[in-house]
Coordinates of C-alpha atoms in Angstrom, one line a residue:
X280 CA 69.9 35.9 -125.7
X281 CA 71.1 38.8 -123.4
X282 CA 70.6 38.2 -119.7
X283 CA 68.0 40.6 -117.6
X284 CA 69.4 43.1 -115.2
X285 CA 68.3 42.9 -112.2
X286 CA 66.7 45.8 -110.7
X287 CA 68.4 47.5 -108.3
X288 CA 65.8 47.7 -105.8
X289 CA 64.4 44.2 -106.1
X290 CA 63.0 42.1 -103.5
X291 CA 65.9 39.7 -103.5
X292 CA 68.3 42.2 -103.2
X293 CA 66.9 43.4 -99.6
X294 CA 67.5 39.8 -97.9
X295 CA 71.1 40.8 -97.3
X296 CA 70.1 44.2 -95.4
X297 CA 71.9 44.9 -92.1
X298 CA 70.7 47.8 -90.5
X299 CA 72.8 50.2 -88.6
X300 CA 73.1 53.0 -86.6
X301 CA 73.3 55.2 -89.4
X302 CA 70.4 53.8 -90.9
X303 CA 67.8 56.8 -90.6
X304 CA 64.9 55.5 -88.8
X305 CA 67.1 52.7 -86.9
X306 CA 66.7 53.4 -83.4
X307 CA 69.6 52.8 -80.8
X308 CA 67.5 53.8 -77.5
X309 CA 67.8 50.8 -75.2
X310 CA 70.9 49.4 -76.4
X311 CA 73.3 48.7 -73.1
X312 CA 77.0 50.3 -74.0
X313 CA 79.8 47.5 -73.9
X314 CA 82.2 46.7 -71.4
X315 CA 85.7 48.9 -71.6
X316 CA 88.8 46.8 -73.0
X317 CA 90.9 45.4 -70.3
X318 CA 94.7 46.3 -70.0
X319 CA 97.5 43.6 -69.9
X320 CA 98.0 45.1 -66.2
X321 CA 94.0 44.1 -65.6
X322 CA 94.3 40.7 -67.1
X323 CA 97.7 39.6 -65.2
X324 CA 96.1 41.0 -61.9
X325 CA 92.9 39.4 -62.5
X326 CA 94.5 36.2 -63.6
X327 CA 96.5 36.0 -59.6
X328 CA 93.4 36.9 -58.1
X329 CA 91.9 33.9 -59.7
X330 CA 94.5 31.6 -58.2
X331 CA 94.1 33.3 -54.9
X332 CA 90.5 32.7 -55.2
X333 CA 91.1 28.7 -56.0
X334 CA 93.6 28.5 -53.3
X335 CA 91.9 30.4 -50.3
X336 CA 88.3 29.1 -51.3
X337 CA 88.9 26.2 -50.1
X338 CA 85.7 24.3 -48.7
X339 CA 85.6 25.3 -45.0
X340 CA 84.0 22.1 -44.2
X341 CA 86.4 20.1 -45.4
X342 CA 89.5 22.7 -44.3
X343 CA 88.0 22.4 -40.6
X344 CA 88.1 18.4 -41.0
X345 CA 91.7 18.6 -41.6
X346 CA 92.3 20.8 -38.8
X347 CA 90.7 18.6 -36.5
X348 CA 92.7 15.6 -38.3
X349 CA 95.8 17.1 -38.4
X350 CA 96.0 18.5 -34.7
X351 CA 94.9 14.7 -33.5
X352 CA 96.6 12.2 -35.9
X353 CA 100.2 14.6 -37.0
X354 CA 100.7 15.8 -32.9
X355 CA 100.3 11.7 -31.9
X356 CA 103.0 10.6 -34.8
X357 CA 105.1 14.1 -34.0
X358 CA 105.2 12.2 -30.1
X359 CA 105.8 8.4 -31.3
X360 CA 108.3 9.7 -33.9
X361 CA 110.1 12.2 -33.4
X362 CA 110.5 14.4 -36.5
X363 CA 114.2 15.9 -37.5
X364 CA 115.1 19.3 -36.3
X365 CA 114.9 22.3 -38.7
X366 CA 114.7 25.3 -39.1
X367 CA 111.2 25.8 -37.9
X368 CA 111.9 23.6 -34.9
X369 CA 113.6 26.9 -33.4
X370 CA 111.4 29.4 -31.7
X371 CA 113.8 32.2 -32.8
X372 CA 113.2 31.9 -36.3
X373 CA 112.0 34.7 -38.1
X374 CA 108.5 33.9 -39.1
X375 CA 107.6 32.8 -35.6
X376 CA 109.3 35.5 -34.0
X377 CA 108.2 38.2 -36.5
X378 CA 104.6 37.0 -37.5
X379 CA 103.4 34.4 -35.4
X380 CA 103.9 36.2 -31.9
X381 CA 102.5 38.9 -33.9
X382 CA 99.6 36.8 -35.7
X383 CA 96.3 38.3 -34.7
X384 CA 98.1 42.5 -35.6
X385 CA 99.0 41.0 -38.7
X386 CA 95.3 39.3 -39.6
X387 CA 94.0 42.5 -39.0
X388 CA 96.6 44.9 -41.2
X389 CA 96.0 42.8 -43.8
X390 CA 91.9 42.6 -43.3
X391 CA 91.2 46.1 -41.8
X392 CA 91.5 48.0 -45.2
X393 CA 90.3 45.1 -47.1
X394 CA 86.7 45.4 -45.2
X395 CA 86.8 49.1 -45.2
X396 CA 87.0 49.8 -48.6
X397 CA 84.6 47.0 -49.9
X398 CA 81.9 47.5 -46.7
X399 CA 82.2 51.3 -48.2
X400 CA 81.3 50.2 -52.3
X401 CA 78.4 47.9 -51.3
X402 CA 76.6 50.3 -48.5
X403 CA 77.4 53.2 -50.5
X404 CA 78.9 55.4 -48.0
X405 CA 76.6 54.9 -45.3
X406 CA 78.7 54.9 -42.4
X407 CA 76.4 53.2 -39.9
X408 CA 76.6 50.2 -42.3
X409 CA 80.2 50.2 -42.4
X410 CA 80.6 50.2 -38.4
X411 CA 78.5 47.4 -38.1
X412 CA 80.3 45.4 -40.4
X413 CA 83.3 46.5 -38.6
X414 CA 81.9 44.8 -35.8
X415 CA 83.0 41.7 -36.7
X416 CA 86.6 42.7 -36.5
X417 CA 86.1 43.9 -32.6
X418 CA 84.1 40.4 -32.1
X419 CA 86.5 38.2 -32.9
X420 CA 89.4 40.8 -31.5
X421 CA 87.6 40.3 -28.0
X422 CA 87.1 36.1 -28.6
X423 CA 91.3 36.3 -29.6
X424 CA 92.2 38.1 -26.2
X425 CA 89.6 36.3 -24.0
X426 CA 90.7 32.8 -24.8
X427 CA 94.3 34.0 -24.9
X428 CA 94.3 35.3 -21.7
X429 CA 92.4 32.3 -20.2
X430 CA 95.2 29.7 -21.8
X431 CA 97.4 31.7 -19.4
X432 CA 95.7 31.7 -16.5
X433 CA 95.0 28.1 -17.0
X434 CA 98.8 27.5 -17.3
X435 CA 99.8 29.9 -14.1
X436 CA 97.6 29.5 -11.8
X437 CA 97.0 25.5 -12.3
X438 CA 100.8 24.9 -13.2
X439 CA 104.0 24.5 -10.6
X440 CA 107.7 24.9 -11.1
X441 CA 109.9 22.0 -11.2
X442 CA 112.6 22.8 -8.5
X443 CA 110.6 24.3 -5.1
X444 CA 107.3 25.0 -5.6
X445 CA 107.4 26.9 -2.0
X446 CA 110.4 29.0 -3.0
X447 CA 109.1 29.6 -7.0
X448 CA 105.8 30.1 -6.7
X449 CA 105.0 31.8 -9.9
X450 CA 105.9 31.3 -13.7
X451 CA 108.4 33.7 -13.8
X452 CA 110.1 33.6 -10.6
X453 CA 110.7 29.9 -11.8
X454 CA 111.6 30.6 -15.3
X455 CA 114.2 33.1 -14.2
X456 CA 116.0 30.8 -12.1
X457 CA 116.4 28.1 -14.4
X458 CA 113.7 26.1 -14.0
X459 CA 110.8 24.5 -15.8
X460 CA 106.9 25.6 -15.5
X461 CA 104.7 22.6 -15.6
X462 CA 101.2 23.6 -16.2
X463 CA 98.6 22.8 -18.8
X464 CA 99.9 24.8 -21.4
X465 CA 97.0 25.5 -24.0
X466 CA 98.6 26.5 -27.3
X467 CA 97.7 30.1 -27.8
X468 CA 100.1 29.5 -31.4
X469 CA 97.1 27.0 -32.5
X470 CA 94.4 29.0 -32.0
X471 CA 95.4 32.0 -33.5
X472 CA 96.8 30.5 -36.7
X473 CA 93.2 28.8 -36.8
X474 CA 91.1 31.3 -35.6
X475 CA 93.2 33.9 -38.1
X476 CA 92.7 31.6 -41.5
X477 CA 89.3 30.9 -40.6
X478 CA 88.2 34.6 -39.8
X479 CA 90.5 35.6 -43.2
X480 CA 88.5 33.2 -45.1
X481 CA 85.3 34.5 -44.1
X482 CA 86.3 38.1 -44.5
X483 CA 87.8 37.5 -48.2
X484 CA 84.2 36.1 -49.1
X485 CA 82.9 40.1 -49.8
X486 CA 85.0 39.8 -52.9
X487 CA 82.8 37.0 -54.6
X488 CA 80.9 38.4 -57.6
X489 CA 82.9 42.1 -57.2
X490 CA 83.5 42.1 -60.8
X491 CA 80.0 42.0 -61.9
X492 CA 79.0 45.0 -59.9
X493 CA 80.9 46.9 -62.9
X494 CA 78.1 45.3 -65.0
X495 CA 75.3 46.5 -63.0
X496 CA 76.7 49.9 -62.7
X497 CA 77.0 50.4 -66.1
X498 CA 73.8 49.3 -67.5
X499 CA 71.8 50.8 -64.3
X500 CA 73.5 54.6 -65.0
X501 CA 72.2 53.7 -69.4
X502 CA 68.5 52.9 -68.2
X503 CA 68.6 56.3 -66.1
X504 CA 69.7 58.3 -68.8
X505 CA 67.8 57.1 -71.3
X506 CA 65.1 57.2 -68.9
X507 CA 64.1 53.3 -69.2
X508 CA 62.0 52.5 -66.6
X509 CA 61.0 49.1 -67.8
X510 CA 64.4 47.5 -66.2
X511 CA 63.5 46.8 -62.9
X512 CA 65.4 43.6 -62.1
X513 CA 68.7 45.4 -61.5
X514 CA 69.7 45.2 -57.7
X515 CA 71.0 49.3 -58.3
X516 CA 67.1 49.8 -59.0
X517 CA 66.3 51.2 -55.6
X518 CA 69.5 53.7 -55.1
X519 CA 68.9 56.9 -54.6
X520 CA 71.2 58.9 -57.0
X521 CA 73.5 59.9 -53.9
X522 CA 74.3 56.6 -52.9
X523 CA 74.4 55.3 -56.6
X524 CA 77.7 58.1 -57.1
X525 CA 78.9 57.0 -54.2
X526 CA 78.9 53.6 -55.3
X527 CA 80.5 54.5 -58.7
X528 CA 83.3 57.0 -57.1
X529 CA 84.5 54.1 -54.6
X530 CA 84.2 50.9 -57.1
X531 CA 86.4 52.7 -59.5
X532 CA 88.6 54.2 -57.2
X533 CA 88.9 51.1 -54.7
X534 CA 88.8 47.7 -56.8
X535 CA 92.2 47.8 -57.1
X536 CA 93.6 48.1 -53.7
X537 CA 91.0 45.5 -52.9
X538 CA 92.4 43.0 -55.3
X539 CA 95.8 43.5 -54.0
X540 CA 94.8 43.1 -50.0
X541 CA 92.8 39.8 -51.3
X542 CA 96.4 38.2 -52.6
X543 CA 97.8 39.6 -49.3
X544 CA 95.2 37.7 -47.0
X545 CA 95.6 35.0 -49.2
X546 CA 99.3 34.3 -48.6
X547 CA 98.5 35.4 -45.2
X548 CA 96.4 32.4 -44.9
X549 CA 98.7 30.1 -46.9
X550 CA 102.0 31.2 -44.0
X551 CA 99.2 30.7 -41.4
X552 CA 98.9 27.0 -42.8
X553 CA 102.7 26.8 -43.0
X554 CA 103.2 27.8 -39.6
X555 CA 100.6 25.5 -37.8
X556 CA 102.1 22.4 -39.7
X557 CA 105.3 23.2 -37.7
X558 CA 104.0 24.2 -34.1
X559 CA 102.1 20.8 -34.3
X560 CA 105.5 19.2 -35.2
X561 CA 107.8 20.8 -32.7
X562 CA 105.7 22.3 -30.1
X563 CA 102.9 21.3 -27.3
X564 CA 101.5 18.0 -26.2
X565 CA 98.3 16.6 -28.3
X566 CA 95.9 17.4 -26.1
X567 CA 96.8 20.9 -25.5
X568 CA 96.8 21.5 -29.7
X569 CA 93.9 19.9 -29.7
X570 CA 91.6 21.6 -27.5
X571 CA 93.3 25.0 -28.7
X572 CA 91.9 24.1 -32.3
X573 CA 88.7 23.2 -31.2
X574 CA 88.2 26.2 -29.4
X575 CA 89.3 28.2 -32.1
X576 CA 86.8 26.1 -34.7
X577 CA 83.9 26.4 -32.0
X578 CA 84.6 30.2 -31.9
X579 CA 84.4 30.9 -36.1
X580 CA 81.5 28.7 -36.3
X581 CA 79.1 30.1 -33.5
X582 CA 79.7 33.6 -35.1
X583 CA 80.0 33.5 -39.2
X584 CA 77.7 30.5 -39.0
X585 CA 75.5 30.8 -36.4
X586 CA 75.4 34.1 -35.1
X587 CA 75.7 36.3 -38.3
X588 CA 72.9 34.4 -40.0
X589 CA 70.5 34.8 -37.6
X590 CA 67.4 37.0 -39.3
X591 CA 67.9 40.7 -38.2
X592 CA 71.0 40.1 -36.6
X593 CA 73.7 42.4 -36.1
X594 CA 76.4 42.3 -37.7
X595 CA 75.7 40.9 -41.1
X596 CA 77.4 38.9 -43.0
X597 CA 80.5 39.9 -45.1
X598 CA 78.8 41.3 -48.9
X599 CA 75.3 42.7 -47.2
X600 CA 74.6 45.9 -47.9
X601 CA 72.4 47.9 -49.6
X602 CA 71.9 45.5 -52.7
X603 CA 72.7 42.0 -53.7
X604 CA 75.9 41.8 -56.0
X605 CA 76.6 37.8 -55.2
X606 CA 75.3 35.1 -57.3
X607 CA 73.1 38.0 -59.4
X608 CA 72.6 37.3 -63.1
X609 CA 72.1 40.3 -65.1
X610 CA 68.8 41.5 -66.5
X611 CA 67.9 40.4 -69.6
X612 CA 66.2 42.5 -71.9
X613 CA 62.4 42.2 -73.0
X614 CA 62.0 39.4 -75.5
X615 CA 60.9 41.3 -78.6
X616 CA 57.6 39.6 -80.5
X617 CA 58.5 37.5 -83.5
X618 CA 56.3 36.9 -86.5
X619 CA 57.8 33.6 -86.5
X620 CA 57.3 30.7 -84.0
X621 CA 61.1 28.9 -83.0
X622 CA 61.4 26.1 -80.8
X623 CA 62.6 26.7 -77.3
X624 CA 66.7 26.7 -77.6
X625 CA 68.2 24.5 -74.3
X626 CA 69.5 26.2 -71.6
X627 CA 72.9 25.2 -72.6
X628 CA 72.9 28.1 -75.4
X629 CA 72.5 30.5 -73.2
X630 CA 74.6 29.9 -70.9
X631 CA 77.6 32.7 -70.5
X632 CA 80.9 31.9 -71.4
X633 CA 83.8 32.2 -68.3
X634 CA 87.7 32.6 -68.4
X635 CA 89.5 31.8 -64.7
X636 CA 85.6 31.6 -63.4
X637 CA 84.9 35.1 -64.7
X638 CA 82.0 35.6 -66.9
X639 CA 83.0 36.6 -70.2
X640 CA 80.4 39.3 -71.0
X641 CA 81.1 40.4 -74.0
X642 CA 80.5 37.7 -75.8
X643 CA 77.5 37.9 -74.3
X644 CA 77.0 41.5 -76.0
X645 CA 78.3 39.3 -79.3
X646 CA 75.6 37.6 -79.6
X647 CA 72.4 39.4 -78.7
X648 CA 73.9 41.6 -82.0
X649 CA 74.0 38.7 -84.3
X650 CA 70.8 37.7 -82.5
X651 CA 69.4 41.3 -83.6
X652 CA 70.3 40.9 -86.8
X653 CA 68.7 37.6 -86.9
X654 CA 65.6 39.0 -86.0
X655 CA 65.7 41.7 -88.5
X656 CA 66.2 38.6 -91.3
X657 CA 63.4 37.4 -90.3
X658 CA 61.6 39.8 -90.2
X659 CA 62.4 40.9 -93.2
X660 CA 61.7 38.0 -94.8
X661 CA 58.0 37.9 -93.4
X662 CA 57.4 41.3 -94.9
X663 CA 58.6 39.9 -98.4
X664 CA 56.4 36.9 -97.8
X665 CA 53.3 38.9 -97.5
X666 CA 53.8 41.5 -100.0
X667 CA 54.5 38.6 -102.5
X668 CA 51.3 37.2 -101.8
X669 CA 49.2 40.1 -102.3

């Protein structure tokens, strides 16, 4: 008995349909255009970034604990037990003669253009913006001179010289004739290499969530030229189309050099660490370290916690500007009406893959096609239902 063809147009035969683009009728208005491919270059940068970002990201709490430790418990066995002379135990050596002396010029080489060019992406241009972030820089510029200079008037005026304190009656009188200064010598070496890491750490905070700004300049510039009003949740919702170029000319053209000036605060902040390990070794009594730190603690943590947070306070916070890029999740599109009822999926599901803590998006993209698709199916399948029935 021969077997039936199957008509080419049967029911069955439309369970398998995937429509596409070139499907007439199939419309594409409202899908969000994918994310370019990444170069080798991209990935290896963005893979040292990450391990900048693991290795300067530190806790602060806990990072100011040690400090505090450190100055107190290392300075007190550095006195009872004398550690061995190095290399670092010589104040001519080149990083203390070359960066340390010069601590506080190199902080701000290093964090100057770093602020600049991201203060300039996230307030789109504006310039008053970007002063006042500035501010922060000429904040702690005037805390770093103030205490400095009062750690040496403490030690001049209070101190004495050894030999004739009638005939040497000033620090460098005594010093050039081959005497000793005694005087309570506040470390002005402890402070800045605290105050620096601290105010480096801070600053280097602007680049959390930079990557995903890409995301919500991209799918902000498809719902204005398609014209979709409907997306409201994006943070680039309420630019004007002046600042919004502005933000697309300096992301593209600055993400880069900011990248590279994050990995140079960040070894920045590891030599910082380096450096106070060995003045606390080989240089000052306890008590003069240790008030140096505090002060230097004290000073970060009345301005970036204390002062900066205040509501309506001026400057802001490292990342303010004229929309919120940190911690944002991107807008999800309206959930489409099913024929079908399906049980609520976990949270789990839905939760976006990440490589070296960046969001993987996508795979994201991935899967709200197959999740198209699998709408269509269903849909489909409803439509077979029903004319089966009748």
């Amino acid at each position: 008995m021969a077997s039936k063809r199957r008509p080419l147009h049967s029911p069955s035969s439309k369970l398998n349909f995937r429509p596409n683009s070139e499907t007439p009728g199939w419309e594409t208005k409202g899908k969000k255009p994918l994310p370019e491919p990444a170069t080798v270059k991209q990935v290896l940068l963005m893979m040292i970034v990450h391990v900048c970002r693991r290795t300067l990201f530190v806790d602060t709490s806990i990072k100011v604990a040690i400090y505090g430790a450190t100055l107190f418990l290392v300075s007190i066995l550095a006195d009872v037990l004398p550690f061995p002379k190095t290399y670092f135990s010589r104040s001519d050596n080149v990083l203390n003669q070359y960066f340390v002396k010069l601590g506080w010029g190199w902080t701000l080489f290093v964090t100057s253009p770093f602020l600049f060019m991201t203060s300039f992406t996230y307030c789109c241009g504006k310039r008053d913006r970007i002063l006042q972030h500035f501010a922060r820089l000429g904040i702690a510029t005037f805390a770093w001179y103030f205490w400095t200079t009062l750690f040496w008037y403490i030690e001049t005026v209070y101190g004495r010289c050894n030999a004739s304190p009638e005939k040497f009656q000033t620090k460098e009188t005594c010093l050039a004739g081959g005497y000793f200064w005694h005087g309570f010598d506040i470390s002005g070496h402890v402070f800045i290499l605290i105050y620096s890491s601290l105010v480096l750490i801070e600053e280097a905070r602007a680049i959390n969530g930079w990557e995903g700004i890409r995301d919500l300049i991209r799918n902000e510039e498809h719902a204005r030229n398609v014209g979709d009003v409907s997306v409201t949740s994006n943070p680039l919702r309420g630019l004007s189309f002046e600042e919004f170029s502005n933000l697309k000319e300096s992301y593209d053209k600055f993400t880069v050099y900011i990248r590279l000036f994050f990995i140079a605060m960040t070894f920045l902040s590891v030599l910082w660490d380096v450096m106070l390990v060995s003045t606390i070794l080989y240089y000052h009594k306890v008590i003069e370290k240790f008030v140096s730190g505090a002060i230097a603690i004290l000073t970060w943590f009345f301005t970036y916690r204390y002062w900066y947070t205040l509501p309506r306070a001026l400057p802001n916070l490292p990342g303010e500007g004229l929309f919120k890029y940190k911690d944002v999740r991107q807008p999800k599109e309206p959930a489409k009406r099913r024929s079908i009822t399906t049980a609520p999926q976990s949270n789990a599901k839905h939760q976006l893959p990440t490589f070296m803590g960046m969001p993987l998006y996508g795979l994201r993209n991935q899967e709200n096609r197959e999740q198209k698709d699998e709408d269509t199916d269903i849909e489909t399948d409803t439509q077979l239902n029903s004319s089966n029935k009748s």
